[in-house]
PDB file of C-alpha atoms in Angstrom:
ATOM      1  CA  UNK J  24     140.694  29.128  60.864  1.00 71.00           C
ATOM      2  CA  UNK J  25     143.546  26.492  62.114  1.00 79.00           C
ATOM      3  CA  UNK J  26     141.966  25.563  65.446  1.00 79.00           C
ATOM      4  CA  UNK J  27     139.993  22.336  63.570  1.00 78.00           C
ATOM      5  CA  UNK J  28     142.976  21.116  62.383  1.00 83.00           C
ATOM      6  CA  UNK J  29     144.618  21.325  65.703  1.00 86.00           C
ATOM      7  CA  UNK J  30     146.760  24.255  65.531  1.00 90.00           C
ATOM      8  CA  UNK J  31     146.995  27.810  66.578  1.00 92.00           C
ATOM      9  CA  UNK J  32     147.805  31.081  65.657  1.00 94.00           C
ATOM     10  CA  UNK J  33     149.686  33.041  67.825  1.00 96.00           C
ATOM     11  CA  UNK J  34     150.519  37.133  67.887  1.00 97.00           C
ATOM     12  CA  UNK J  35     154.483  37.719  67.794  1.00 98.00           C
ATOM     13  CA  UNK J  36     153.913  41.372  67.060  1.00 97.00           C
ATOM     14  CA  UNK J  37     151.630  44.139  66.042  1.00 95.00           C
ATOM     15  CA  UNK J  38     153.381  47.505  64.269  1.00 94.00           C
ATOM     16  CA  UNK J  39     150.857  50.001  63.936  1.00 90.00           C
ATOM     17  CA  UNK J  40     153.586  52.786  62.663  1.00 90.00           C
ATOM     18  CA  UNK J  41     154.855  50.719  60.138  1.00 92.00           C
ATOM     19  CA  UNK J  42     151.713  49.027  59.186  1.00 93.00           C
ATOM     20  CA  UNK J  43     153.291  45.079  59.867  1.00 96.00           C
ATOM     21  CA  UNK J  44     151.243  42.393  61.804  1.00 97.00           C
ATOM     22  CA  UNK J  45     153.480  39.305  62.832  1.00 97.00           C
ATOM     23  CA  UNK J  46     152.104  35.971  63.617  1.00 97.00           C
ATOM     24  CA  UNK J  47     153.427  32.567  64.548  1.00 96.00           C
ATOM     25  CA  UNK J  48     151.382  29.238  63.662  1.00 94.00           C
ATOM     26  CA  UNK J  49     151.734  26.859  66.504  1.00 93.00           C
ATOM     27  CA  UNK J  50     151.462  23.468  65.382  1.00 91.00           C
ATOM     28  CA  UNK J  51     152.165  21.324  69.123  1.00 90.00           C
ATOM     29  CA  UNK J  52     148.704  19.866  69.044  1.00 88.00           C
ATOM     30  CA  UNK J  53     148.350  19.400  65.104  1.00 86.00           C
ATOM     31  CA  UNK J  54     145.565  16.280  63.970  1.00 85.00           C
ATOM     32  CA  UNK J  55     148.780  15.217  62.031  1.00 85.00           C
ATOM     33  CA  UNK J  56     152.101  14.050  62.118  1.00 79.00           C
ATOM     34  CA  UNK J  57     153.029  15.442  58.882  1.00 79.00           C
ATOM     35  CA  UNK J  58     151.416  19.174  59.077  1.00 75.00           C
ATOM     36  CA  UNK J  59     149.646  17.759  55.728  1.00 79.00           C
ATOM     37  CA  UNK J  60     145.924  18.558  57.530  1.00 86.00           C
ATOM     38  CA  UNK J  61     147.077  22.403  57.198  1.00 86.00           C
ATOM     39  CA  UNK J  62     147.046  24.525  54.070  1.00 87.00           C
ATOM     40  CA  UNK J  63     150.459  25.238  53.076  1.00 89.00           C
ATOM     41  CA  UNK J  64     152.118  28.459  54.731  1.00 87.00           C
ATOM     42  CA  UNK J  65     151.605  30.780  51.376  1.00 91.00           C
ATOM     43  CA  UNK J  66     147.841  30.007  50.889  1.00 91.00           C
ATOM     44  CA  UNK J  67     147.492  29.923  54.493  1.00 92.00           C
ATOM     45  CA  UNK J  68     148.943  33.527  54.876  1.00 94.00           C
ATOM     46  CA  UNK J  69     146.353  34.524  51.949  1.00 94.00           C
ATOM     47  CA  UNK J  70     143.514  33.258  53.825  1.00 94.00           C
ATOM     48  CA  UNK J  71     144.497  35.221  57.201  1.00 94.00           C
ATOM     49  CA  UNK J  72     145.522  38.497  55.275  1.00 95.00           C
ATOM     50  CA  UNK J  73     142.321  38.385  53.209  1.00 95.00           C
ATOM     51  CA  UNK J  74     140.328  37.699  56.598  1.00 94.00           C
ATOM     52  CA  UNK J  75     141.928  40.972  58.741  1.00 93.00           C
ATOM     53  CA  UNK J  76     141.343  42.871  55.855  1.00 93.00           C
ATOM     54  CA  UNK J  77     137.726  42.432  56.614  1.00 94.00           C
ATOM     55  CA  UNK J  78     138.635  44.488  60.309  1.00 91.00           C
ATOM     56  CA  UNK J  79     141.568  46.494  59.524  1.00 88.00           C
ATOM     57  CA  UNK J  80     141.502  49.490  57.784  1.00 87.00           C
ATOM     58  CA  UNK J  81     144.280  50.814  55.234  1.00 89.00           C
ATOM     59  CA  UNK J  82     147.477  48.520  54.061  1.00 92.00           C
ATOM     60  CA  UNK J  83     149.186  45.826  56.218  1.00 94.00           C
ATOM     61  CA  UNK J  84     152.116  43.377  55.517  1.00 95.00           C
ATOM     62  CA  UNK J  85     151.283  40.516  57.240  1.00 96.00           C
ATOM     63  CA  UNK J  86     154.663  37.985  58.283  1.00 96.00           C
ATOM     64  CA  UNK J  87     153.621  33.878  59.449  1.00 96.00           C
ATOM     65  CA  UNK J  88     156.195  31.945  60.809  1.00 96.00           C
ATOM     66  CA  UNK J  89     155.204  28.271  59.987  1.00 93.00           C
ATOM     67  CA  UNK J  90     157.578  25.769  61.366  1.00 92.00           C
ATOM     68  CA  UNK J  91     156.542  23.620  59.017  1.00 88.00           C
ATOM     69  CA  UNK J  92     159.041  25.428  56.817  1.00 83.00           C
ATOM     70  CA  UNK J  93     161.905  26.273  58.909  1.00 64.00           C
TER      71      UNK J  93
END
């Protein structure tokens, strides 16, 4: 999904009890020097939600930490 563009995404942590996925977008090898090649991190967490909804049963917050942002 980000690997085109350069980037990765990476797990941080997976909460089963409490129904949380965390996941970290690694940007060191981006196509660009601005992050501008990458959807931004809200649409980009809508994208990856929507796409492990297709594999994961029942509800699931989903956290990205995009150091674009920070």
């Amino acid at each position: 999904m980000v690997r085109g563009d350069g980037a990765d995404l990476i797990l941080v942590k997976a909460d089963a009890g409490r129904g949380r996925i965390e996941l970290k977008l690694d940007v060191t090898h981006l196509n660009c020097d601005d992050g501008t090649c990458l959807l931004p991190g809200r649409l980009l967490e809508g994208m990856i939600t929507a796409k492990l909804q297709e594999h994961i049963e029942g509800e699931f917050e989903l956290k990205l930490e995009d150091p674009r942002t920070e």
